[in-house]
mmCIF file of N, CA and C in Angstrom:
data_model
loop_
_atom_site.group_PDB
_atom_site.id
_atom_site.type_symbol
_atom_site.label_atom_id
_atom_site.label_comp_id
_atom_site.label_asym_id
_atom_site.label_seq_id
_atom_site.Cartn_x
_atom_site.Cartn_y
_atom_site.Cartn_z
ATOM 1 N N UNK A 1 -7.286 0.328 22.807
ATOM 2 C CA UNK A 1 -6.952 -0.981 22.269
ATOM 3 C C UNK A 1 -6.930 -0.913 20.735
ATOM 4 N N UNK A 2 -5.887 -1.438 20.138
ATOM 5 C CA UNK A 2 -5.730 -1.448 18.686
ATOM 6 C C UNK A 2 -6.606 -2.537 18.074
ATOM 7 N N UNK A 3 -7.299 -2.173 16.992
ATOM 8 C CA UNK A 3 -8.136 -3.141 16.278
ATOM 9 C C UNK A 3 -7.487 -3.489 14.944
ATOM 10 N N UNK A 4 -8.034 -4.488 14.298
ATOM 11 C CA UNK A 4 -7.548 -4.875 12.977
ATOM 12 C C UNK A 4 -7.555 -3.678 12.034
ATOM 13 N N UNK A 5 -8.645 -2.933 12.003
ATOM 14 C CA UNK A 5 -8.746 -1.809 11.074
ATOM 15 C C UNK A 5 -7.752 -0.701 11.394
ATOM 16 N N UNK A 6 -7.378 -0.538 12.660
ATOM 17 C CA UNK A 6 -6.359 0.458 13.016
ATOM 18 C C UNK A 6 -5.042 0.163 12.304
ATOM 19 N N UNK A 7 -4.750 -1.109 12.092
ATOM 20 C CA UNK A 7 -3.503 -1.480 11.415
ATOM 21 C C UNK A 7 -3.484 -0.999 9.967
ATOM 22 N N UNK A 8 -4.651 -0.715 9.405
ATOM 23 C CA UNK A 8 -4.723 -0.186 8.047
ATOM 24 C C UNK A 8 -4.110 1.192 7.911
ATOM 25 N N UNK A 9 -3.899 1.890 9.034
ATOM 26 C CA UNK A 9 -3.264 3.209 9.012
ATOM 27 C C UNK A 9 -1.741 3.123 9.038
ATOM 28 N N UNK A 10 -1.215 1.953 9.331
ATOM 29 C CA UNK A 10 0.240 1.772 9.423
ATOM 30 C C UNK A 10 0.870 1.745 8.032
ATOM 31 N N UNK A 11 2.137 2.160 7.948
ATOM 32 C CA UNK A 11 2.866 2.065 6.679
ATOM 33 C C UNK A 11 3.244 0.620 6.378
ATOM 34 N N UNK A 12 3.690 -0.093 7.410
ATOM 35 C CA UNK A 12 4.076 -1.493 7.258
ATOM 36 C C UNK A 12 3.467 -2.308 8.387
ATOM 37 N N UNK A 13 3.087 -3.528 8.055
ATOM 38 C CA UNK A 13 2.528 -4.452 9.037
ATOM 39 C C UNK A 13 3.250 -5.784 8.884
ATOM 40 N N UNK A 14 3.603 -6.383 9.998
ATOM 41 C CA UNK A 14 4.174 -7.723 9.976
ATOM 42 C C UNK A 14 3.013 -8.707 9.874
ATOM 43 N N UNK A 15 2.976 -9.440 8.772
ATOM 44 C CA UNK A 15 1.950 -10.459 8.537
ATOM 45 C C UNK A 15 2.589 -11.812 8.831
ATOM 46 N N UNK A 16 2.104 -12.471 9.861
ATOM 47 C CA UNK A 16 2.657 -13.774 10.235
ATOM 48 C C UNK A 16 1.735 -14.879 9.748
ATOM 49 N N UNK A 17 2.308 -15.789 8.960
ATOM 50 C CA UNK A 17 1.611 -16.997 8.524
ATOM 51 C C UNK A 17 2.316 -18.176 9.201
ATOM 52 N N UNK A 18 1.754 -19.376 9.039
ATOM 53 C CA UNK A 18 2.262 -20.520 9.805
ATOM 54 C C UNK A 18 2.600 -21.707 8.909
ATOM 55 N N UNK A 19 3.786 -22.255 9.144
ATOM 56 C CA UNK A 19 4.202 -23.470 8.436
ATOM 57 C C UNK A 19 3.398 -24.658 8.938
ATOM 58 N N UNK A 20 3.516 -25.766 8.227
ATOM 59 C CA UNK A 20 2.854 -27.013 8.629
ATOM 60 C C UNK A 20 3.187 -27.403 10.069
ATOM 61 N N UNK A 21 4.404 -27.108 10.462
ATOM 62 C CA UNK A 21 4.870 -27.451 11.811
ATOM 63 C C UNK A 21 4.299 -26.515 12.876
ATOM 64 N N UNK A 22 3.658 -25.440 12.427
ATOM 65 C CA UNK A 22 3.145 -24.437 13.356
ATOM 66 C C UNK A 22 4.110 -23.287 13.575
ATOM 67 N N UNK A 23 5.312 -23.397 13.005
ATOM 68 C CA UNK A 23 6.308 -22.333 13.167
ATOM 69 C C UNK A 23 5.825 -21.063 12.464
ATOM 70 N N UNK A 24 5.851 -19.912 13.170
ATOM 71 C CA UNK A 24 5.414 -18.658 12.566
ATOM 72 C C UNK A 24 6.451 -18.108 11.589
ATOM 73 N N UNK A 25 5.960 -17.496 10.493
ATOM 74 C CA UNK A 25 6.828 -16.876 9.496
ATOM 75 C C UNK A 25 6.329 -15.442 9.275
ATOM 76 N N UNK A 26 7.007 -14.450 9.887
ATOM 77 C CA UNK A 26 6.578 -13.061 9.721
ATOM 78 C C UNK A 26 7.144 -12.446 8.441
ATOM 79 N N UNK A 27 6.348 -11.604 7.790
ATOM 80 C CA UNK A 27 6.755 -10.907 6.577
ATOM 81 C C UNK A 27 6.223 -9.480 6.633
ATOM 82 N N UNK A 28 7.084 -8.460 6.444
ATOM 83 C CA UNK A 28 6.564 -7.095 6.397
ATOM 84 C C UNK A 28 5.817 -6.870 5.078
ATOM 85 N N UNK A 29 4.634 -6.269 5.167
ATOM 86 C CA UNK A 29 3.814 -6.024 3.970
ATOM 87 C C UNK A 29 3.182 -4.641 4.042
ATOM 88 N N UNK A 30 2.802 -4.142 2.877
ATOM 89 C CA UNK A 30 1.934 -2.975 2.799
ATOM 90 C C UNK A 30 0.511 -3.469 2.983
ATOM 91 N N UNK A 31 -0.306 -2.667 3.621
ATOM 92 C CA UNK A 31 -1.683 -3.067 3.891
ATOM 93 C C UNK A 31 -2.581 -1.845 3.769
ATOM 94 N N UNK A 32 -3.818 -2.089 3.357
ATOM 95 C CA UNK A 32 -4.781 -0.996 3.208
ATOM 96 C C UNK A 32 -6.152 -1.488 3.649
ATOM 97 N N UNK A 33 -6.943 -0.574 4.166
ATOM 98 C CA UNK A 33 -8.323 -0.904 4.556
ATOM 99 C C UNK A 33 -9.204 -1.020 3.328
ATOM 100 N N UNK A 34 -10.149 -1.956 3.409
ATOM 101 C CA UNK A 34 -11.205 -2.076 2.405
ATOM 102 C C UNK A 34 -12.461 -2.513 3.153
ATOM 103 N N UNK A 35 -13.305 -1.556 3.478
ATOM 104 C CA UNK A 35 -14.494 -1.860 4.274
ATOM 105 C C UNK A 35 -14.087 -2.308 5.664
ATOM 106 N N UNK A 36 -14.564 -3.489 6.072
ATOM 107 C CA UNK A 36 -14.250 -4.027 7.400
ATOM 108 C C UNK A 36 -13.021 -4.931 7.394
ATOM 109 N N UNK A 37 -12.317 -4.985 6.275
ATOM 110 C CA UNK A 37 -11.166 -5.872 6.123
ATOM 111 C C UNK A 37 -9.910 -5.076 5.800
ATOM 112 N N UNK A 38 -8.782 -5.772 5.846
ATOM 113 C CA UNK A 38 -7.522 -5.248 5.343
ATOM 114 C C UNK A 38 -7.169 -6.040 4.095
ATOM 115 N N UNK A 39 -6.419 -5.411 3.197
ATOM 116 C CA UNK A 39 -6.042 -6.068 1.950
ATOM 117 C C UNK A 39 -4.538 -5.926 1.740
ATOM 118 N N UNK A 40 -3.925 -7.010 1.266
ATOM 119 C CA UNK A 40 -2.514 -7.066 0.897
ATOM 120 C C UNK A 40 -2.460 -7.534 -0.550
ATOM 121 N N UNK A 41 -1.466 -7.100 -1.298
ATOM 122 C CA UNK A 41 -1.274 -7.467 -2.707
ATOM 123 C C UNK A 41 0.080 -8.148 -2.795
ATOM 124 N N UNK A 42 0.141 -9.360 -3.327
ATOM 125 C CA UNK A 42 1.402 -10.105 -3.315
ATOM 126 C C UNK A 42 1.483 -11.077 -4.486
ATOM 127 N N UNK A 43 2.637 -11.674 -4.659
ATOM 128 C CA UNK A 43 2.855 -12.659 -5.715
ATOM 129 C C UNK A 43 2.130 -13.963 -5.389
ATOM 130 N N UNK A 44 1.496 -14.528 -6.398
ATOM 131 C CA UNK A 44 0.788 -15.799 -6.223
ATOM 132 C C UNK A 44 1.729 -16.918 -5.780
ATOM 133 N N UNK A 45 2.998 -16.823 -6.164
ATOM 134 C CA UNK A 45 3.967 -17.875 -5.847
ATOM 135 C C UNK A 45 4.703 -17.658 -4.527
ATOM 136 N N UNK A 46 4.328 -16.642 -3.770
ATOM 137 C CA UNK A 46 5.042 -16.342 -2.521
ATOM 138 C C UNK A 46 4.788 -17.423 -1.469
ATOM 139 N N UNK A 47 5.725 -17.538 -0.558
ATOM 140 C CA UNK A 47 5.587 -18.502 0.531
ATOM 141 C C UNK A 47 4.352 -18.244 1.375
ATOM 142 N N UNK A 48 4.047 -16.973 1.616
ATOM 143 C CA UNK A 48 2.876 -16.675 2.462
ATOM 144 C C UNK A 48 1.592 -17.158 1.816
ATOM 145 N N UNK A 49 1.497 -17.070 0.496
ATOM 146 C CA UNK A 49 0.297 -17.552 -0.195
ATOM 147 C C UNK A 49 0.215 -19.075 -0.091
ATOM 148 N N UNK A 50 1.326 -19.750 -0.277
ATOM 149 C CA UNK A 50 1.329 -21.214 -0.147
ATOM 150 C C UNK A 50 0.890 -21.629 1.256
ATOM 151 N N UNK A 51 1.403 -20.933 2.270
ATOM 152 C CA UNK A 51 1.020 -21.270 3.645
ATOM 153 C C UNK A 51 -0.450 -20.958 3.903
ATOM 154 N N UNK A 52 -0.957 -19.844 3.363
ATOM 155 C CA UNK A 52 -2.359 -19.465 3.586
ATOM 156 C C UNK A 52 -3.334 -20.412 2.901
ATOM 157 N N UNK A 53 -2.931 -21.044 1.834
ATOM 158 C CA UNK A 53 -3.819 -22.003 1.165
ATOM 159 C C UNK A 53 -4.079 -23.214 2.070
ATOM 160 N N UNK A 54 -3.168 -23.461 3.003
ATOM 161 C CA UNK A 54 -3.309 -24.575 3.929
ATOM 162 C C UNK A 54 -3.886 -24.136 5.273
ATOM 163 N N UNK A 55 -3.516 -22.947 5.717
ATOM 164 C CA UNK A 55 -3.922 -22.477 7.051
ATOM 165 C C UNK A 55 -4.181 -20.973 6.969
ATOM 166 N N UNK A 56 -5.428 -20.565 7.138
ATOM 167 C CA UNK A 56 -5.808 -19.160 6.968
ATOM 168 C C UNK A 56 -5.533 -18.287 8.186
ATOM 169 N N UNK A 57 -5.038 -18.871 9.259
ATOM 170 C CA UNK A 57 -4.728 -18.062 10.450
ATOM 171 C C UNK A 57 -3.554 -17.125 10.176
ATOM 172 N N UNK A 58 -3.674 -15.881 10.643
ATOM 173 C CA UNK A 58 -2.577 -14.925 10.560
ATOM 174 C C UNK A 58 -2.514 -14.128 11.856
ATOM 175 N N UNK A 59 -1.368 -13.532 12.087
ATOM 176 C CA UNK A 59 -1.191 -12.569 13.169
ATOM 177 C C UNK A 59 -0.583 -11.327 12.536
ATOM 178 N N UNK A 60 -1.008 -10.164 13.009
ATOM 179 C CA UNK A 60 -0.520 -8.904 12.456
ATOM 180 C C UNK A 60 -0.044 -7.986 13.569
ATOM 181 N N UNK A 61 0.981 -7.190 13.249
ATOM 182 C CA UNK A 61 1.489 -6.195 14.191
ATOM 183 C C UNK A 61 2.149 -5.085 13.383
ATOM 184 N N UNK A 62 2.077 -3.845 13.867
ATOM 185 C CA UNK A 62 2.798 -2.777 13.180
ATOM 186 C C UNK A 62 4.293 -3.082 13.212
ATOM 187 N N UNK A 63 4.996 -2.713 12.136
ATOM 188 C CA UNK A 63 6.427 -2.994 12.090
ATOM 189 C C UNK A 63 7.144 -1.932 11.264
ATOM 190 N N UNK A 64 8.467 -2.025 11.254
ATOM 191 C CA UNK A 64 9.288 -1.145 10.424
ATOM 192 C C UNK A 64 9.335 -1.703 8.999
ATOM 193 N N UNK A 65 9.934 -0.948 8.106
ATOM 194 C CA UNK A 65 10.117 -1.374 6.710
ATOM 195 C C UNK A 65 10.831 -2.726 6.639
ATOM 196 N N UNK A 66 11.725 -2.974 7.573
ATOM 197 C CA UNK A 66 12.491 -4.226 7.584
ATOM 198 C C UNK A 66 11.829 -5.332 8.401
ATOM 199 N N UNK A 67 10.636 -5.046 8.934
ATOM 200 C CA UNK A 67 9.892 -6.076 9.643
ATOM 201 C C UNK A 67 10.094 -6.111 11.145
ATOM 202 N N UNK A 68 10.808 -5.123 11.694
ATOM 203 C CA UNK A 68 11.030 -5.107 13.145
ATOM 204 C C UNK A 68 9.740 -4.712 13.860
ATOM 205 N N UNK A 69 9.326 -5.558 14.783
ATOM 206 C CA UNK A 69 8.127 -5.311 15.591
ATOM 207 C C UNK A 69 8.590 -4.904 16.985
ATOM 208 N N UNK A 70 8.111 -3.770 17.465
ATOM 209 C CA UNK A 70 8.466 -3.308 18.808
ATOM 210 C C UNK A 70 7.926 -4.293 19.849
ATOM 211 N N UNK A 71 8.659 -4.495 20.945
ATOM 212 C CA UNK A 71 8.217 -5.453 21.970
ATOM 213 C C UNK A 71 6.819 -5.159 22.518
ATOM 214 N N UNK A 72 6.456 -3.888 22.587
ATOM 215 C CA UNK A 72 5.150 -3.521 23.148
ATOM 216 C C UNK A 72 4.078 -3.305 22.075
ATOM 217 N N UNK A 73 4.388 -3.667 20.833
ATOM 218 C CA UNK A 73 3.428 -3.460 19.734
ATOM 219 C C UNK A 73 2.210 -4.360 19.906
ATOM 220 N N UNK A 74 1.032 -3.844 19.566
ATOM 221 C CA UNK A 74 -0.168 -4.689 19.629
ATOM 222 C C UNK A 74 -0.100 -5.786 18.573
ATOM 223 N N UNK A 75 -0.615 -6.942 18.906
ATOM 224 C CA UNK A 75 -0.673 -8.063 17.960
ATOM 225 C C UNK A 75 -2.130 -8.486 17.818
ATOM 226 N N UNK A 76 -2.544 -8.655 16.584
ATOM 227 C CA UNK A 76 -3.937 -8.969 16.275
ATOM 228 C C UNK A 76 -3.999 -10.315 15.561
ATOM 229 N N UNK A 77 -4.860 -11.207 16.015
ATOM 230 C CA UNK A 77 -5.105 -12.480 15.322
ATOM 231 C C UNK A 77 -6.255 -12.282 14.347
ATOM 232 N N UNK A 78 -6.144 -12.893 13.169
ATOM 233 C CA UNK A 78 -7.165 -12.729 12.130
ATOM 234 C C UNK A 78 -7.126 -13.938 11.203
ATOM 235 N N UNK A 79 -7.936 -13.886 10.156
ATOM 236 C CA UNK A 79 -7.897 -14.904 9.104
ATOM 237 C C UNK A 79 -7.698 -14.202 7.770
ATOM 238 N N UNK A 80 -7.053 -14.892 6.836
ATOM 239 C CA UNK A 80 -6.780 -14.313 5.518
ATOM 240 C C UNK A 80 -7.222 -15.278 4.430
ATOM 241 N N UNK A 81 -7.849 -14.728 3.405
ATOM 242 C CA UNK A 81 -8.275 -15.514 2.243
ATOM 243 C C UNK A 81 -7.503 -15.041 1.017
ATOM 244 N N UNK A 82 -7.070 -15.975 0.205
ATOM 245 C CA UNK A 82 -6.403 -15.648 -1.052
ATOM 246 C C UNK A 82 -7.478 -15.366 -2.088
ATOM 247 N N UNK A 83 -7.381 -14.210 -2.746
ATOM 248 C CA UNK A 83 -8.337 -13.824 -3.788
ATOM 249 C C UNK A 83 -7.590 -13.699 -5.114
ATOM 250 N N UNK A 84 -8.114 -14.369 -6.142
ATOM 251 C CA UNK A 84 -7.392 -14.415 -7.410
ATOM 252 C C UNK A 84 -8.141 -13.807 -8.584
ATOM 253 N N UNK A 85 -9.391 -13.416 -8.399
ATOM 254 C CA UNK A 85 -10.133 -12.885 -9.543
ATOM 255 C C UNK A 85 -9.521 -11.559 -9.993
ATOM 256 N N UNK A 86 -9.626 -11.291 -11.272
ATOM 257 C CA UNK A 86 -9.073 -10.062 -11.846
ATOM 258 C C UNK A 86 -9.624 -8.824 -11.140
ATOM 259 N N UNK A 87 -10.908 -8.848 -10.821
ATOM 260 C CA UNK A 87 -11.532 -7.696 -10.152
ATOM 261 C C UNK A 87 -10.953 -7.492 -8.756
ATOM 262 N N UNK A 88 -10.856 -8.575 -7.975
ATOM 263 C CA UNK A 88 -10.349 -8.465 -6.604
ATOM 264 C C UNK A 88 -8.889 -8.019 -6.572
ATOM 265 N N UNK A 89 -8.087 -8.580 -7.451
ATOM 266 C CA UNK A 89 -6.672 -8.219 -7.507
ATOM 267 C C UNK A 89 -6.528 -6.767 -7.974
ATOM 268 N N UNK A 90 -7.314 -6.369 -8.971
ATOM 269 C CA UNK A 90 -7.283 -4.989 -9.459
ATOM 270 C C UNK A 90 -7.731 -3.993 -8.403
ATOM 271 N N UNK A 91 -8.768 -4.343 -7.649
ATOM 272 C CA UNK A 91 -9.238 -3.466 -6.564
ATOM 273 C C UNK A 91 -8.144 -3.279 -5.516
ATOM 274 N N UNK A 92 -7.473 -4.366 -5.148
ATOM 275 C CA UNK A 92 -6.394 -4.285 -4.158
ATOM 276 C C UNK A 92 -5.271 -3.392 -4.675
ATOM 277 N N UNK A 93 -4.908 -3.566 -5.934
ATOM 278 C CA UNK A 93 -3.844 -2.747 -6.524
ATOM 279 C C UNK A 93 -4.217 -1.263 -6.483
ATOM 280 N N UNK A 94 -5.442 -0.928 -6.849
ATOM 281 C CA UNK A 94 -5.878 0.477 -6.850
ATOM 282 C C UNK A 94 -5.856 1.080 -5.445
ATOM 283 N N UNK A 95 -6.332 0.320 -4.457
ATOM 284 C CA UNK A 95 -6.336 0.818 -3.081
ATOM 285 C C UNK A 95 -4.912 1.066 -2.572
ATOM 286 N N UNK A 96 -4.021 0.135 -2.853
ATOM 287 C CA UNK A 96 -2.632 0.296 -2.412
ATOM 288 C C UNK A 96 -1.933 1.420 -3.170
ATOM 289 N N UNK A 97 -2.213 1.552 -4.455
ATOM 290 C CA UNK A 97 -1.634 2.638 -5.250
ATOM 291 C C UNK A 97 -2.060 3.988 -4.669
ATOM 292 N N UNK A 98 -3.326 4.088 -4.280
ATOM 293 C CA UNK A 98 -3.844 5.335 -3.703
ATOM 294 C C UNK A 98 -3.150 5.643 -2.370
ATOM 295 N N UNK A 99 -2.967 4.628 -1.534
ATOM 296 C CA UNK A 99 -2.367 4.851 -0.216
ATOM 297 C C UNK A 99 -0.869 5.150 -0.304
ATOM 298 N N UNK A 100 -0.142 4.398 -1.121
ATOM 299 C CA UNK A 100 1.318 4.475 -1.123
ATOM 300 C C UNK A 100 1.904 5.346 -2.228
ATOM 301 N N UNK A 101 1.101 5.744 -3.214
ATOM 302 C CA UNK A 101 1.513 6.711 -4.224
ATOM 303 C C UNK A 101 2.826 6.404 -4.918
ATOM 304 N N UNK A 102 3.783 7.336 -4.797
ATOM 305 C CA UNK A 102 5.066 7.230 -5.486
ATOM 306 C C UNK A 102 5.819 5.968 -5.059
ATOM 307 N N UNK A 103 5.761 5.625 -3.782
ATOM 308 C CA UNK A 103 6.428 4.395 -3.319
ATOM 309 C C UNK A 103 5.916 3.183 -4.091
ATOM 310 N N UNK A 104 4.606 3.109 -4.254
ATOM 311 C CA UNK A 104 3.992 1.987 -4.967
ATOM 312 C C UNK A 104 4.494 1.959 -6.409
ATOM 313 N N UNK A 105 4.510 3.119 -7.048
ATOM 314 C CA UNK A 105 4.959 3.212 -8.437
ATOM 315 C C UNK A 105 6.419 2.754 -8.559
ATOM 316 N N UNK A 106 7.282 3.210 -7.656
ATOM 317 C CA UNK A 106 8.695 2.832 -7.717
ATOM 318 C C UNK A 106 8.888 1.328 -7.532
ATOM 319 N N UNK A 107 8.239 0.770 -6.537
ATOM 320 C CA UNK A 107 8.401 -0.663 -6.259
ATOM 321 C C UNK A 107 7.876 -1.509 -7.414
ATOM 322 N N UNK A 108 6.716 -1.168 -7.948
ATOM 323 C CA UNK A 108 6.169 -1.976 -9.048
ATOM 324 C C UNK A 108 6.997 -1.815 -10.323
ATOM 325 N N UNK A 109 7.595 -0.648 -10.530
ATOM 326 C CA UNK A 109 8.481 -0.462 -11.686
ATOM 327 C C UNK A 109 9.722 -1.339 -11.545
ATOM 328 N N UNK A 110 10.310 -1.352 -10.369
ATOM 329 C CA UNK A 110 11.480 -2.207 -10.122
ATOM 330 C C UNK A 110 11.112 -3.678 -10.312
ATOM 331 N N UNK A 111 9.951 -4.083 -9.819
ATOM 332 C CA UNK A 111 9.512 -5.476 -9.992
ATOM 333 C C UNK A 111 9.370 -5.829 -11.469
ATOM 334 N N UNK A 112 8.848 -4.890 -12.272
ATOM 335 C CA UNK A 112 8.703 -5.159 -13.711
ATOM 336 C C UNK A 112 10.064 -5.363 -14.370
ATOM 337 N N UNK A 113 11.048 -4.553 -13.998
ATOM 338 C CA UNK A 113 12.393 -4.685 -14.557
ATOM 339 C C UNK A 113 12.990 -6.036 -14.159
ATOM 340 N N UNK A 114 12.866 -6.401 -12.902
ATOM 341 C CA UNK A 114 13.381 -7.694 -12.430
ATOM 342 C C UNK A 114 12.707 -8.837 -13.186
ATOM 343 N N UNK A 115 11.408 -8.723 -13.421
ATOM 344 C CA UNK A 115 10.667 -9.743 -14.164
ATOM 345 C C UNK A 115 11.218 -9.883 -15.583
ATOM 346 N N UNK A 116 11.527 -8.762 -16.227
ATOM 347 C CA UNK A 116 12.086 -8.808 -17.581
ATOM 348 C C UNK A 116 13.454 -9.480 -17.590
ATOM 349 N N UNK A 117 14.290 -9.160 -16.608
ATOM 350 C CA UNK A 117 15.631 -9.733 -16.535
ATOM 351 C C UNK A 117 15.551 -11.241 -16.277
ATOM 352 N N UNK A 118 14.688 -11.634 -15.367
ATOM 353 C CA UNK A 118 14.556 -13.060 -15.025
ATOM 354 C C UNK A 118 13.735 -13.832 -16.048
ATOM 355 N N UNK A 119 12.995 -13.107 -16.858
ATOM 356 C CA UNK A 119 12.110 -13.711 -17.868
ATOM 357 C C UNK A 119 11.097 -14.657 -17.239
ATOM 358 N N UNK A 120 10.682 -14.294 -16.059
ATOM 359 C CA UNK A 120 9.693 -15.102 -15.349
ATOM 360 C C UNK A 120 8.835 -14.162 -14.516
ATOM 361 N N UNK A 121 7.546 -14.281 -14.675
ATOM 362 C CA UNK A 121 6.681 -13.431 -13.863
ATOM 363 C C UNK A 121 5.720 -14.300 -13.076
ATOM 364 N N UNK A 122 5.288 -13.757 -11.977
ATOM 365 C CA UNK A 122 4.313 -14.450 -11.145
ATOM 366 C C UNK A 122 3.101 -13.548 -11.017
ATOM 367 N N UNK A 123 1.936 -14.032 -11.393
ATOM 368 C CA UNK A 123 0.728 -13.213 -11.262
ATOM 369 C C UNK A 123 0.513 -12.797 -9.811
ATOM 370 N N UNK A 124 -0.206 -11.716 -9.644
ATOM 371 C CA UNK A 124 -0.513 -11.192 -8.315
ATOM 372 C C UNK A 124 -1.832 -11.743 -7.801
ATOM 373 N N UNK A 125 -1.942 -11.783 -6.479
ATOM 374 C CA UNK A 125 -3.194 -12.120 -5.808
ATOM 375 C C UNK A 125 -3.416 -11.079 -4.720
ATOM 376 N N UNK A 126 -4.637 -11.024 -4.225
ATOM 377 C CA UNK A 126 -4.952 -10.183 -3.072
ATOM 378 C C UNK A 126 -5.158 -11.097 -1.874
ATOM 379 N N UNK A 127 -4.778 -10.623 -0.716
ATOM 380 C CA UNK A 127 -5.078 -11.319 0.530
ATOM 381 C C UNK A 127 -6.084 -10.461 1.274
ATOM 382 N N UNK A 128 -7.247 -11.011 1.564
ATOM 383 C CA UNK A 128 -8.290 -10.288 2.306
ATOM 384 C C UNK A 128 -8.243 -10.785 3.741
ATOM 385 N N UNK A 129 -7.953 -9.866 4.654
ATOM 386 C CA UNK A 129 -7.755 -10.206 6.061
ATOM 387 C C UNK A 129 -8.946 -9.719 6.873
ATOM 388 N N UNK A 130 -9.542 -10.641 7.606
ATOM 389 C CA UNK A 130 -10.752 -10.355 8.386
ATOM 390 C C UNK A 130 -10.513 -10.645 9.861
ATOM 391 N N UNK A 131 -11.221 -9.926 10.712
ATOM 392 C CA UNK A 131 -11.103 -10.128 12.163
ATOM 393 C C UNK A 131 -11.518 -11.544 12.537
ATOM 394 N N UNK A 132 -10.809 -12.077 13.540
ATOM 395 C CA UNK A 132 -11.145 -13.366 14.145
ATOM 396 C C UNK A 132 -11.174 -14.474 13.218
#
């Protein structure tokens, strides 16, 4: 049986958050283990963060880079907390940088360029995901 922490070994995980109506919104994310939890690093202004501020319930499943979840993939229910302190966000960034290496560097470099072009940046937050 797959546990929450087992999902920390996956390259991509579908993180499902819920709209006010209860409609699920899946998003493929990078995820890393941190103790007994999983951690995600994302933009403070993202839809998933807005939804999590209202409803901390999440569902997770292994997925492809594009978010495709296999029909027989395990699905795990959990709760997620938005963390905004400099230390928590920095810790999440370091853990993800260690796990994803060059991929992490490439994606964050592209994000910096896009931020310069748009002249608008959104601070990062960490999402701490816990069992049950």
